[in-house]
XYZ file of C-alpha atoms in Angstrom:
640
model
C 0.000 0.000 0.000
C 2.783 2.686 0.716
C 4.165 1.597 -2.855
C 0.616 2.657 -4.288
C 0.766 5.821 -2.365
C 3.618 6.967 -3.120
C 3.381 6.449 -6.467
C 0.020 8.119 -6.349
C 1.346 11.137 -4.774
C 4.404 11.439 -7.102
C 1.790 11.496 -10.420
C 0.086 13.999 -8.385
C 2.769 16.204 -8.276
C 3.761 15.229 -11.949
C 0.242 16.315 -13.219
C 0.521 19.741 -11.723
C 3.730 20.343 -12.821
C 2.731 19.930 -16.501
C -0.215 22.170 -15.960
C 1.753 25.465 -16.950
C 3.348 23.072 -19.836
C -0.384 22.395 -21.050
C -1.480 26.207 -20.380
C 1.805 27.033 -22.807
C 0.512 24.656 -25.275
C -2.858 25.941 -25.607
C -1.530 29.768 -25.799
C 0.408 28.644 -28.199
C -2.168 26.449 -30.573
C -3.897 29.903 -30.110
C -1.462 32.064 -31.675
C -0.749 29.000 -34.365
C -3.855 28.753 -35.734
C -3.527 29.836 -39.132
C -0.560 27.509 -39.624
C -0.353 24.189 -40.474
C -1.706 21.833 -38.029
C 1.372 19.702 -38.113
C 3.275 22.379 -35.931
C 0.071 22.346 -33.239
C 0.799 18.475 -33.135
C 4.349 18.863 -32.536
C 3.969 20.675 -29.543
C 2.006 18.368 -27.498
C 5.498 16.624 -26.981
C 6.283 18.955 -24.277
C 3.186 18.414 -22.254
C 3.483 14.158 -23.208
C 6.972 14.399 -21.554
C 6.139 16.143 -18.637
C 3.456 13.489 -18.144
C 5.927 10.515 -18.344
C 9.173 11.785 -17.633
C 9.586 13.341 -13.360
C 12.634 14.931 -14.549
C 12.800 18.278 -16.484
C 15.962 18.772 -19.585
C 18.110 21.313 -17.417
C 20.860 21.398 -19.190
C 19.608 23.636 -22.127
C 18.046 26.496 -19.806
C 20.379 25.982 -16.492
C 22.921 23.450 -15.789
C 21.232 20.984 -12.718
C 24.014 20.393 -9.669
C 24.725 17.041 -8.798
C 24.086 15.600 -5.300
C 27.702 16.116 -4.092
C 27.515 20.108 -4.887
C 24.489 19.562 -2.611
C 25.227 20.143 0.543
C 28.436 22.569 1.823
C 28.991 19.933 4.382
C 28.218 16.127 3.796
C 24.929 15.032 5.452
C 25.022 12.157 7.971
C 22.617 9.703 8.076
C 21.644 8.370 11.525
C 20.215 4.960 12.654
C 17.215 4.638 15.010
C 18.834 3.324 18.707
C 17.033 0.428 20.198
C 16.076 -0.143 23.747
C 17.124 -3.351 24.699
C 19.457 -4.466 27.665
C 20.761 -7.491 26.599
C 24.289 -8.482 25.968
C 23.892 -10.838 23.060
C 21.307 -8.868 19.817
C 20.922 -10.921 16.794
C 21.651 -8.986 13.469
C 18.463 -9.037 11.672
C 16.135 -8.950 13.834
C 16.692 -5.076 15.493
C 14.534 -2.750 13.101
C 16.788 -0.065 11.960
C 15.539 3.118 9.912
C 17.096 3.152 6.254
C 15.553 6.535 5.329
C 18.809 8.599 5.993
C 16.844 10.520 8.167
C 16.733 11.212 12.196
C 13.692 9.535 14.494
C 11.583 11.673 15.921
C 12.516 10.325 19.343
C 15.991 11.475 18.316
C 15.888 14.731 17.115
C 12.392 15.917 17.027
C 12.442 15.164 13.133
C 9.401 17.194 11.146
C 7.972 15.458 8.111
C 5.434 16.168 5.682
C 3.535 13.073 7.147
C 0.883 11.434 4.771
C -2.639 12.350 5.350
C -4.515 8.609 6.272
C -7.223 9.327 3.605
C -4.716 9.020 1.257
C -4.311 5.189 1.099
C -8.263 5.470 -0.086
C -7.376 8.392 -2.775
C -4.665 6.119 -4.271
C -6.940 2.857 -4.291
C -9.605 4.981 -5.828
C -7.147 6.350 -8.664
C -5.812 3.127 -8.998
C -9.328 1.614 -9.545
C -10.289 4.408 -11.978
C -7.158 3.392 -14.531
C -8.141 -0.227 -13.916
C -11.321 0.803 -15.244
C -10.209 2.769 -18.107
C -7.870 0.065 -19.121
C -10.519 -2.952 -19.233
C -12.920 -0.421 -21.182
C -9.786 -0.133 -23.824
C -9.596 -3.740 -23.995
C -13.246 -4.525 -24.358
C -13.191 -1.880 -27.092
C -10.457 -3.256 -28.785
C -11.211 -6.736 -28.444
C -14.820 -6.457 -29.741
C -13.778 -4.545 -32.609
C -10.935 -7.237 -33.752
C -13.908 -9.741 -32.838
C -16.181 -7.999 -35.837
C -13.311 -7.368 -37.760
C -12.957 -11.287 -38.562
C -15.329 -11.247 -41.557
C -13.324 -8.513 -42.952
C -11.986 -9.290 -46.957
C -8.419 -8.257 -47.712
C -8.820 -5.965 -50.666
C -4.952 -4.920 -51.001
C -2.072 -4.777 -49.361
C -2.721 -3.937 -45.669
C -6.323 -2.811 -46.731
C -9.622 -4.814 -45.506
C -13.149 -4.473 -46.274
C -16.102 -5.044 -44.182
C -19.876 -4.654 -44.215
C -20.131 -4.120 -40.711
C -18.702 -0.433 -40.069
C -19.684 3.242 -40.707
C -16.417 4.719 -40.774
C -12.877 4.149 -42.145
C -9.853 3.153 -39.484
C -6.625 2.122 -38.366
C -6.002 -0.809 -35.926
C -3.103 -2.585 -35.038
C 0.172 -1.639 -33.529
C 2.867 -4.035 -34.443
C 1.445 -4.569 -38.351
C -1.217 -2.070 -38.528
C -4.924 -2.622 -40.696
C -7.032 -0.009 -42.502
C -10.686 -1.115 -42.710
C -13.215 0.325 -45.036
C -16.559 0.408 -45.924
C -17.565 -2.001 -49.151
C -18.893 0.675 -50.504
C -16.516 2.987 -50.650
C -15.601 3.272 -54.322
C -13.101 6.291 -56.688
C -12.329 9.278 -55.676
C -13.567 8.988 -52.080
C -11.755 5.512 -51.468
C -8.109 7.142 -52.361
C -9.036 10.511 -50.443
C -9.508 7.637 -46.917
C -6.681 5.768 -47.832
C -4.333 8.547 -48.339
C -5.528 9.985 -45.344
C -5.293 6.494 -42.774
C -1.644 5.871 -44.945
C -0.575 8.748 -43.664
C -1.273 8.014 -40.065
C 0.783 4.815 -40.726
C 3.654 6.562 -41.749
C 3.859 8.614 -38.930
C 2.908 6.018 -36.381
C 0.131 7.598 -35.251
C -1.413 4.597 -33.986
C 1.052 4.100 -31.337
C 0.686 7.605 -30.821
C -2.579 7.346 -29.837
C -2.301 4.124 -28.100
C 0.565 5.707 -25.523
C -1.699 9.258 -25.137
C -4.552 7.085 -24.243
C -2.485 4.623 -21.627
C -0.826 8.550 -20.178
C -4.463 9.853 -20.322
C -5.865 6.821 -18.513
C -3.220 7.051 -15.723
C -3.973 10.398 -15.498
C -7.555 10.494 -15.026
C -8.102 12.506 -12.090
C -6.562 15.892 -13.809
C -9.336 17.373 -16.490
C -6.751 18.778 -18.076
C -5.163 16.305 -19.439
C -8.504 14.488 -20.868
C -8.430 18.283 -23.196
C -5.273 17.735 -24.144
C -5.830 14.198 -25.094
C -8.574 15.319 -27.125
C -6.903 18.334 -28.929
C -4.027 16.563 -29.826
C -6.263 14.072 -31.505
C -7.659 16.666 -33.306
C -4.627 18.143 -34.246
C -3.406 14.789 -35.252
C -6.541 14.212 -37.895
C -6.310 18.401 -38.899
C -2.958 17.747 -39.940
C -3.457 14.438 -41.593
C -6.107 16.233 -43.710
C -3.299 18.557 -44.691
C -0.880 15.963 -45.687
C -3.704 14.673 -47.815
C -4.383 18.003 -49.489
C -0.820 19.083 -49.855
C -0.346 15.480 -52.003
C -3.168 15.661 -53.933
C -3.779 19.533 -54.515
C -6.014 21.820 -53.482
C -9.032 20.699 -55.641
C -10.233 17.923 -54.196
C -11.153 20.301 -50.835
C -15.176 20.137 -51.614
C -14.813 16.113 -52.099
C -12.774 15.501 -49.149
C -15.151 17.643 -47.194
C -17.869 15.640 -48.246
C -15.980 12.323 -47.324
C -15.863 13.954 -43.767
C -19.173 14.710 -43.627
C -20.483 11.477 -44.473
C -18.176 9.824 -42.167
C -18.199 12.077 -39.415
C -18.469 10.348 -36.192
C -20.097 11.560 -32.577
C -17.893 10.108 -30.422
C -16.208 13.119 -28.666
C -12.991 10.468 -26.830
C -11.243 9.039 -29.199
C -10.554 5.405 -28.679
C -7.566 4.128 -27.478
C -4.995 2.762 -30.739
C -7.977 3.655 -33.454
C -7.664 6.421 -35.868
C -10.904 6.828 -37.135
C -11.413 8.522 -40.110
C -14.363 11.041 -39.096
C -13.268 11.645 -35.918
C -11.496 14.767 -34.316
C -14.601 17.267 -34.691
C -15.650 16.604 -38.441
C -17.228 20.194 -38.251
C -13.862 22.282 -37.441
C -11.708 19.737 -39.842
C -13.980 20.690 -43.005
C -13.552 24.637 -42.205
C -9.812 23.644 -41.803
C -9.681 21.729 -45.111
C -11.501 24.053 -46.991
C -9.610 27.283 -45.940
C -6.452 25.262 -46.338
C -3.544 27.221 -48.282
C 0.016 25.678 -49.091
C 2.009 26.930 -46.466
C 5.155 29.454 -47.644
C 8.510 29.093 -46.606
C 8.050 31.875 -44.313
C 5.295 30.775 -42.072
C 7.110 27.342 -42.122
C 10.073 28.646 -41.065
C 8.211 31.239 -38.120
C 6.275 28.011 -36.964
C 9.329 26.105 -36.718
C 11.249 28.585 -34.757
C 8.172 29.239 -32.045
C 7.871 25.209 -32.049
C 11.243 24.502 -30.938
C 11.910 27.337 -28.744
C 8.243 26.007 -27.232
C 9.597 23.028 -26.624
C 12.468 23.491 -25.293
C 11.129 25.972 -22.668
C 8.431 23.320 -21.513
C 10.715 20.473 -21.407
C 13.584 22.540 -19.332
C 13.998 23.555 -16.271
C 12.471 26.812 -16.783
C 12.313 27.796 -13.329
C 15.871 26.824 -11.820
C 17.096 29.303 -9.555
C 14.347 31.492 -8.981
C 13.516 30.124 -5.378
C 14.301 32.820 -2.370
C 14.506 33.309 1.116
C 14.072 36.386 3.234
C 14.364 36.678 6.848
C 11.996 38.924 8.853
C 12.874 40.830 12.297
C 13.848 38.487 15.009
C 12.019 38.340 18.899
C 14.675 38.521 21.292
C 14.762 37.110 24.753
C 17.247 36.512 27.136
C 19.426 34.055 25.573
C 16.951 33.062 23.135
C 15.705 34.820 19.025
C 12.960 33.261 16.981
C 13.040 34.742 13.461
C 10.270 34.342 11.143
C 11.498 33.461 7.434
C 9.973 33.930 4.521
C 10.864 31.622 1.409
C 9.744 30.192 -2.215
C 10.977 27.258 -3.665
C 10.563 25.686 -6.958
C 8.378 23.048 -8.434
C 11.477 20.870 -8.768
C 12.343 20.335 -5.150
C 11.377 16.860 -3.946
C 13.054 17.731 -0.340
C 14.004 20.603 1.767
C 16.223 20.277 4.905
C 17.532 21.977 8.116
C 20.806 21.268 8.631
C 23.239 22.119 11.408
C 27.331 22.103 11.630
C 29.457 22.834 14.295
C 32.986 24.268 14.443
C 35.308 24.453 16.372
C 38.353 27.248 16.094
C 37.362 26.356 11.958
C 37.374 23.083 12.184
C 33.711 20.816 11.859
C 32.902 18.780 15.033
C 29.417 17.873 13.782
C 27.034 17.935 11.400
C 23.202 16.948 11.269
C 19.735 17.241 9.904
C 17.239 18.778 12.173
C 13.943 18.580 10.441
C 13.040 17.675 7.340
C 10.211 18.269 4.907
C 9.569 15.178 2.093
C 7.930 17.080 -1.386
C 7.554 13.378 -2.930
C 4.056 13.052 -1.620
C 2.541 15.870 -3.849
C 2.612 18.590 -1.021
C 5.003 21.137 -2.650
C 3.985 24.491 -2.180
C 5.530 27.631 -3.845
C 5.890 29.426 -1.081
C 5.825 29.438 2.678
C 7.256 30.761 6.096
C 9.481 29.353 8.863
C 9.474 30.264 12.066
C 12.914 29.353 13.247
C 15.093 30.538 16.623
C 17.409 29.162 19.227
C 17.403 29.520 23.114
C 20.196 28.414 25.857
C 19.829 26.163 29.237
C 22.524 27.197 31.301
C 24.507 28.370 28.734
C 26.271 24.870 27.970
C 23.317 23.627 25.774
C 21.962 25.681 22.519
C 19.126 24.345 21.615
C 17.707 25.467 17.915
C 13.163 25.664 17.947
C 11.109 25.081 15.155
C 7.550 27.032 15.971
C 4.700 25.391 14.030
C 1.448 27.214 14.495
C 1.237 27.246 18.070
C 3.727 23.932 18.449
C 7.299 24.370 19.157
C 9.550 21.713 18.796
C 13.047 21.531 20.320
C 15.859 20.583 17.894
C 19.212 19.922 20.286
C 22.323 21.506 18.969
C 25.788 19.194 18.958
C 27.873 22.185 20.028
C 30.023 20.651 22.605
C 29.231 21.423 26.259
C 31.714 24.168 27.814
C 31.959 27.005 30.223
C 30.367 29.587 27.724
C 31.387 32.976 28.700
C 30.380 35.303 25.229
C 27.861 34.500 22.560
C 26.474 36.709 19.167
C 24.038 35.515 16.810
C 23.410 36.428 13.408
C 20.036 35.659 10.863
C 18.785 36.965 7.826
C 17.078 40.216 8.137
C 14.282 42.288 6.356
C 17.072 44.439 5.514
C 18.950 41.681 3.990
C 16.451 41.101 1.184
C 16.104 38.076 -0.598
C 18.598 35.333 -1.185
C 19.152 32.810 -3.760
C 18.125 29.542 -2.942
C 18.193 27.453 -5.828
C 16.624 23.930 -6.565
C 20.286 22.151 -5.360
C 21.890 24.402 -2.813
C 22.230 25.846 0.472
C 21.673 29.106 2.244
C 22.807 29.736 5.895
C 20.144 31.709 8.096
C 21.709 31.077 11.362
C 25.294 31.820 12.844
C 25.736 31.724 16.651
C 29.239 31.929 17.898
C 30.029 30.786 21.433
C 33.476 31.933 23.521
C 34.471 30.596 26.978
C 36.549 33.109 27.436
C 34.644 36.522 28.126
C 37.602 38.788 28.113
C 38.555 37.812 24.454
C 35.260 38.765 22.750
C 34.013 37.699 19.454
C 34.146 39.440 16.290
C 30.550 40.287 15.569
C 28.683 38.951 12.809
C 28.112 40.361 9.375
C 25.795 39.724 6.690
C 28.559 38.540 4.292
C 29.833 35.838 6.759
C 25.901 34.501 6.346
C 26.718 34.812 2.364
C 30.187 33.047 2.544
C 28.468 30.187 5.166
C 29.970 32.133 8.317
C 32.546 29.127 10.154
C 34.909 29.209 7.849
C 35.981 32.816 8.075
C 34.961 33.052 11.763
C 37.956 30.359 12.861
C 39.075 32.922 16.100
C 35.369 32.682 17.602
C 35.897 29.873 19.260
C 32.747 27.062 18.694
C 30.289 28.134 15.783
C 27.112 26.620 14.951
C 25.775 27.405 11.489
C 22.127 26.542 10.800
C 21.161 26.021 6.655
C 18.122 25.572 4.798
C 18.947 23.051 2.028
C 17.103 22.451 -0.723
C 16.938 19.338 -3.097
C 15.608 18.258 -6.610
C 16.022 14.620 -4.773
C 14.210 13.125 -2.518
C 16.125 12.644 0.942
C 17.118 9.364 0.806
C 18.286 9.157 -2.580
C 20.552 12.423 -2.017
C 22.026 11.035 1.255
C 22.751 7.939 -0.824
C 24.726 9.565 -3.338
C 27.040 11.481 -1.492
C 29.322 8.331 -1.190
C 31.764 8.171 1.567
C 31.749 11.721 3.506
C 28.019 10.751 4.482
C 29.108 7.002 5.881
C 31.908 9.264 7.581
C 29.455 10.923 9.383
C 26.831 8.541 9.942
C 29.160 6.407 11.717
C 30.641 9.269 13.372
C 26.609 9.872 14.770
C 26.661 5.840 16.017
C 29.844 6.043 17.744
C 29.876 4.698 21.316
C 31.688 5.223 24.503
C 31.022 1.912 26.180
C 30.860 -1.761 24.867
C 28.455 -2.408 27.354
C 25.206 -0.340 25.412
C 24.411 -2.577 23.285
C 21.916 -0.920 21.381
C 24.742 1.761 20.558
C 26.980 -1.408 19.691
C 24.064 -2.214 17.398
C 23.794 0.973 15.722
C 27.707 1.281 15.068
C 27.532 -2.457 13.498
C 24.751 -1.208 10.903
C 26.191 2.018 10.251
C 29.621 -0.143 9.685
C 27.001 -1.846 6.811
C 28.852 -5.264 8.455
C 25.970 -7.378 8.062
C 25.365 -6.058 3.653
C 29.383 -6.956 3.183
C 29.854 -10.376 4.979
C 26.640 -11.742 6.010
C 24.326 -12.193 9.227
C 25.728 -12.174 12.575
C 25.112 -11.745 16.520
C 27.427 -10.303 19.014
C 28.182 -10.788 22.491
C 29.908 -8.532 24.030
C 32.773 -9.129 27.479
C 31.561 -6.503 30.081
C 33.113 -8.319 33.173
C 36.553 -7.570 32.837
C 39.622 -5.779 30.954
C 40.018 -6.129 27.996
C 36.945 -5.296 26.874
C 35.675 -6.956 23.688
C 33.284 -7.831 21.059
C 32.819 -11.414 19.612
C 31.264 -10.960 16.035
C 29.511 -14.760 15.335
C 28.332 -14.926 11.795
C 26.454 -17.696 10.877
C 27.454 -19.174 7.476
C 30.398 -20.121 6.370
C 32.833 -17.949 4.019
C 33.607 -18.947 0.756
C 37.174 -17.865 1.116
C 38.482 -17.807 4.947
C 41.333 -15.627 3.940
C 39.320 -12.982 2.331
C 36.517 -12.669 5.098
C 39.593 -12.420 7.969
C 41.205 -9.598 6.133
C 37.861 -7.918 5.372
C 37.269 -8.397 9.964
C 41.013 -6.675 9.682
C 39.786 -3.690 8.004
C 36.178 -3.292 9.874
C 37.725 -4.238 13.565
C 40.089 -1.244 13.664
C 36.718 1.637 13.099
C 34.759 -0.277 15.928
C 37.510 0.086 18.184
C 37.885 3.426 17.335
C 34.160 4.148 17.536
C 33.202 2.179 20.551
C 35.191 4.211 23.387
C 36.276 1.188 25.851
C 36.521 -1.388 23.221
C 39.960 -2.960 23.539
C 39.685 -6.034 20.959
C 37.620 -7.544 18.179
C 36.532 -11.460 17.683
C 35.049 -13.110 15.369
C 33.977 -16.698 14.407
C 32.522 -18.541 11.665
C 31.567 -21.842 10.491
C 34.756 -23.970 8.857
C 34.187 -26.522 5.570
C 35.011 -29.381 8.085
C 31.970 -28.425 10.554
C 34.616 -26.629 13.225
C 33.855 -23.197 14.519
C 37.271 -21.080 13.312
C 38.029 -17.891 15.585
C 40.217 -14.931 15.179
C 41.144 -11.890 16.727
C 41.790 -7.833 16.274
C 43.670 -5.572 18.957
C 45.318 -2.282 18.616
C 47.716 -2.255 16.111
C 49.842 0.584 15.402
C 50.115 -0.204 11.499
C 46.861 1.393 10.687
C 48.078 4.875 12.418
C 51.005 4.594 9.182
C 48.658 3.399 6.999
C 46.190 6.398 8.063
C 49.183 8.650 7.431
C 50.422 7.717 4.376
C 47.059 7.838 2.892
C 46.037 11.749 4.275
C 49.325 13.000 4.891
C 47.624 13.510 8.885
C 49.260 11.883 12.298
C 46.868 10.624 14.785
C 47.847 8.812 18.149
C 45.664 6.634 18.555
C 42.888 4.909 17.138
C 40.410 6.457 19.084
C 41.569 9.812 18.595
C 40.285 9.162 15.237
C 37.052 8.305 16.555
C 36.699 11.952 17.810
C 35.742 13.454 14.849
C 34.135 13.186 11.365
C 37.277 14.034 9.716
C 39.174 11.224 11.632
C 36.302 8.477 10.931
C 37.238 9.677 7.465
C 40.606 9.243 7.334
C 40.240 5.577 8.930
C 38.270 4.783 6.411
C 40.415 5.706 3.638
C 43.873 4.618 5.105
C 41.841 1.143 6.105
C 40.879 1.329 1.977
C 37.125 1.182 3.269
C 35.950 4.312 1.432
C-alpha cells in the first residue's frame, strides 16, 4: 500500500507540474492557428513528456548540480537506537531506519507526514485506470472480434460490411478497414488519409496518449489535451492529404468527412478513425487550407522549438528565495520568522546544522526535514525558526509550528560559555538565492568561553560566505542552513558516497561496549551485516580487555578474504566504541569446526592512516573523535 501511495502522490505532483506546460501549449495552438496543423501536433510533446518523464531537460536552460555540490557539508545519516538491555542482539532482527533521516525520538524530526485518507485516494485512482484500461480492452477486443469477416482488398487494406467509418487498428502490423462501398475518388481521399497516419505512427501515438491519459484520469486537463491533440493529429493528416493531392479535391474531401463524421467526442484508445477529431472544425480547416510558404514554415518552426524546449527545461531553476523577517529577542533566546519560495522541482528541503570548532567541523546533522515526494510542494511558505540556551552549555535550535514548538538539540560541545552573538537573515537583507540544489545559511551563533577575548561580531557577508569558515578565532560556531533538493532525501544522502558514511558512523559512535543498542547501531552504520553476512554479538563486560565477539552464521567462501575484510572493519569499531579494547570473530569452517580470530590495537593502521592523508593521529580512538578522523580511517583502512 505505501508503494501505491507513493506512487500516487508522485503522479500527483507530476500532473501539476505539466499544468503550466499544457497552459503554454494551448496559448500557443492559439497564436498558431492559421498555420499548419502539423506544428500544433508537434507541440504536445512537451506536455506528453512532462506526463511521463519526473525529470525536467536542465541542461539547455540551467545546468542541474549534482548531489555532491548539494550540501556545503556532507549530510550524515543516523540509525534509530534500540532499547534493549541485553548483551547478546541478533543482526536481523533489530529494526533499523534506512531513510537517511533522524527519528523523531531522536531529534524531534518534522515530516510532511501522509494524510490517512490518502491510502483510499490512491486505491480509488488506482481503480479508476483499472477501469479505463478494461474499457480499452473490451473496445479493442470487440472490434478485432467484428473485424474477422473482414476481406483483404490490397495490401494492408480490408473491407467489411459491418462499419460506418474508415480506421486504423493494429500496432505491431497495422490494418485499414473500409466500408464495401466505398468506391473512386472517395476511397483514395480515406486511404491517403489512414496511410498517412501509418507513416507517422500515429497509432502508437494514440495508443501511448490514451495509456498517459488513462493514468492520469483525475486531472481534467489532461482528458483536453488528449482530445486536442487528436484533433490536431486528424487536422494535420487532412493537410498531408491536401498538400499530395492539390487543393481541388477540398469540396470532395469535405464531403468524405461529412459522411463519415463520427459523434464520439474520446477518441478510442490505438484507433484512428477517419471522421473523428470534430468533423465540423476539420472541413472549415480543409476548406480554408492554403500551401504553407517558406516563411510561415520557417516562423512556426522557430516558435515550435523554442516552445519546446522551454516546456521540457527547467524553466524555473534558480528562482527560489529566502528572506528573513525581524527576530524576537529574549534573554538568551531569538525566533526569526522566514519567509521563502521554492521551486516546483524540489522533492526535499532540509535543516541542517554544523558545528565548528576554532574552523574546524565537530558535527554535522539534519534537524527537520520536509519530504515534497508526496505531492505537497507548495511555492511558497514561512518558517518560524530561533534558538534559546539552558545554562549556557546547551543551545538548543526551535522550530515554531502554528502554536507547536519543537526543540531541535544543537551538537555544540558542552563548555563554560562565557560570550555568545548571533546572526540571521534580516528584512534588511532582502532576498537570497536559494536554488533547486543548494544551500543558504540563516543562522550563525558563535560561542566563547573566554569573556575577556570577545568575538568578532557577525556580518551579513559571513551569512553569504556560510559564516565558520571565516569566523575560525570565535571559538565554537554553529551554522544553521536551509537546504534544498531536486532529490528526494534518501536518494541524495545515498549519493554522497563516503563523507556521508563518515558521518553517519561518526553519529553511532559509542563510549562503552556495554550499550548494546549503541553497539548495534555502530555495526549497521559499519554496513557489516550487507558486506559479509548475518551475525550476533556478544559482548565481554566483566573484565579488561573489553571486547566484542562478532559470530556470523554461514560459512565464508574464502576464509582468507573474510579475515582480512574483519582486519579492516575491527580497527573503526575500536575506534568508535570508546572502551573497546579487541575484536573477535567466528565462523563456520568446511570441516563443521567453529574457526576464531582476533583484532587488537595495532599501530600499522596509524602509518597506513598517514600515508594515505598525509595527517598523524595517536591513537585509534583519537580518530574516533571526529568526522574528519572516521574519514581518514576509512580511507587509510581502503574502506571508502
Amino acid at each position: 500500500m505505501s508503494v501505491l501511495t507513493a506512487l500516487f502522490g508522485e503522479l500527483i505532483q507530476m500532473s501539476l507540474t505539466a499544468v503550466p506546460v499544457i497552459l503554454i501549449v494551448a496559448a500557443l495552438r492559439l497564436g498558431l492557428c492559421r498555420a499548419p496543423k502539423k506544428y500544433s501536433y508537434a507541440l504536445w510533446l512537451a506536455v506528453g513528456f512532462r506526463l511521463v518523464c519526473p525529470v525536467a531537460l536542465t541542461g539547455v536552460l540551467g545546468q542541474e548540480a549534482g548531489v555532491t555540490a548539494l550540501l556545503p557539508q556532507a549530510l550524515p545519516a543516523t540509525t534509530e537506537r534500540v532499547a534493549a538491555g541485553v548483551s547478546r542482539v541478533d543482526y536481523g532482527l533489530v529494526p533499523v531506519m534506512t531513510g537517511g533521516a533522524q527519528t523523531l525520538k531522536e531529534a524531534a524530526v518534522s515530516t510532511a507526514a501522509v494524510p490517512d485518507w490518502s491510502a483510499w485516494l490512491a486505491l480509488a485512482w488506482a481503480a479508476g485506470v483499472c477501469a479505463l484500461a478494461v474499457r480499452g480492452l473490451i473496445v479493442y477486443a470487440g472490434l478485432r472480434r467484428r473485424m474477422a469477416t473482414a476481406v483483404r482488398l490490397e495490401g494492408n487494406v480490408y473491407e467489411s460490411d459491418v462499419l460506418t467509418t474508415p480506421f486504423v487498428m493494429g500496432l505491431i502490423r497495422p490494418r485499414i478497414y473500409i466500408p464495401f462501398r466505398l468506391t473512386g475518388e472517395e476511397r483514395s481521399y480515406v486511404l491517403s488519409h489512414e496511410r498517412c497516419h501509418i507513416r507517422r505512427a500515429d497509432h502508437l501515438v494514440r495508443m501511448i496518449a490514451y495509456l498517459v491519459a488513462s493514468v492520469y484520469w483525475m486531472n481534467p486537463l489532461v482528458w483536453v489535451c488528449y482530445y486536442l491533440m487528436n484533433r490536431d493529429m486528424e487536422m494535420s493528416c487532412d493537410e498531408a492529404v491536401l498538400g499530395r493531392m492539390g487543393d481541388e479535391i477540398k469540396k470532395g474531401y469535405s464531403m468524405s468527412l461529412v459522411s463519415f463524421a463520427t459523434t464520439r467526442r474520446i477518441p478510442a484508445a490505438g484507433l484512428l478513425t477517419f471522421g473523428e477529431g470534430d468533423a465540423k472544425k476539420r472541413i472549415k480547416n480543409v476548406l480554408r487550407w492554403k500551401k504553407e510558404t517558406p516563411r510561415v514554415a520557417f516562423l512556426a518552426i522557430i516558435i515550435c522549438v523554442f516552445a519546446i524546449i522551454v516546456c521540457l527545461g527547467n524553466g524555473n531553476a534558480g528562482a527560489g528565495w529566502i528572506r528573513g523577517g525581524e527576530t524576537e529577542t529574549t534573554d538568551g533566546s531569538g525566533m526569526t520568522k522566514f519567509s521563502y519560495s521554492v521551486n516546483r522541482d524540489v522533492w526535499s528541503m532540509f535543516l541542517y546544522e554544523e558545528v565548528y570548532d576554532d574552523g574546524e567541523l565537530i558535527s554535522g546533522q539534519i534537524l527537520s526535514t520536509t519530504d515534497f515526494t508526496i505531492g505537497q510542494r507548495p511555492d511558497q511558505g514561512t518558517l518560524e525558526i530561533g534558538y534559546e540556551m539552558e545554562n549556557w552549555p546547551q543551545l538548543n535550535w526551535l522550530q515554531k509550528d502554528g502554536s507547536v514548538v519543537a526543540c531541535l538539540p544543537s551538537h555544540i560541545p558542552e563548555r563554560d560559555y562565557h560570550a555568545m552573538i548571533a546572526k540571521t537573515l534580516s528584512s534588511s537583507s532582502g532576498k537570497v538565492d536559494l536554488p533547486s540544489d543548494g544551500s543558504c545559511t540563516i543562522y550563525l551563533i558563535s560561542l566563547a568561553e573566554d569573556a575577556a577575548k570577545g568575538l568578532r561580531p557577525i556580518g551579513p557577508g559571513d551569512l553569504d560566505a556560510g559564516g565558520p569558515e571565516e569566523l575560525k578565532d570565535n571559538g565554537v560556531v554553529a551554522a544553521l542552513r536551509l537546504i534544498t533538493s531536486t532529490k528526494p532525501i534518501d536518494d541524495a544522502l545515498e549519493q554522497l558516497g563516503a563523507s556521508a558514511w563518515a558521518y553517519r558512523l561518526f553519529d553511532a559512535a559509542t563510549p562503552y561496549v556495554g550499550d548494546a543498542p549503541g553497539c548495534v547501531d555502530v555495526l549497521f552504520a559499519l554496513r557489516l551485516g550487507d558486506e559479509l553476512g548475518d551475525f550476533s554479538i556478544e559482548l565481554e563486560t566483566s573484565k579488561q580487555p573489553y571486547g566484542m565477539q562478532i559470530n556470523f552464521r554461514q560459512s565464508p567462501q574464502d576464509p582468507e578474504t573474510m579475515d582480512g575484510a574483519m582486519g579492516r572493519y575491527a580497527p573503526v569499531l575500536i575506534a568508535l566504541i570508546g572502551n573497546l579494547d579487541q575484536v573477535r570473530w567466528t565462523y563456520p569452517a568446511e570441516n563443521g569446526a567453529l574457526r576464531q580470530a582476533e583484532y587488537t590495537y595495532d599501530e600499522g593502521v596509524l602509518d597506513q592512516v598517514r600515508e594515505a592523508t598525509g595527517r598523524a593521529y595517536g591513537s585509534l580512538k583519537e580518530m574516533g573523535d571526529s568526522p574528519q578522523g572516521v574519514q581518514d580511517l576509512l580511507q587509510g583502512l581502503g574502506l571508502e
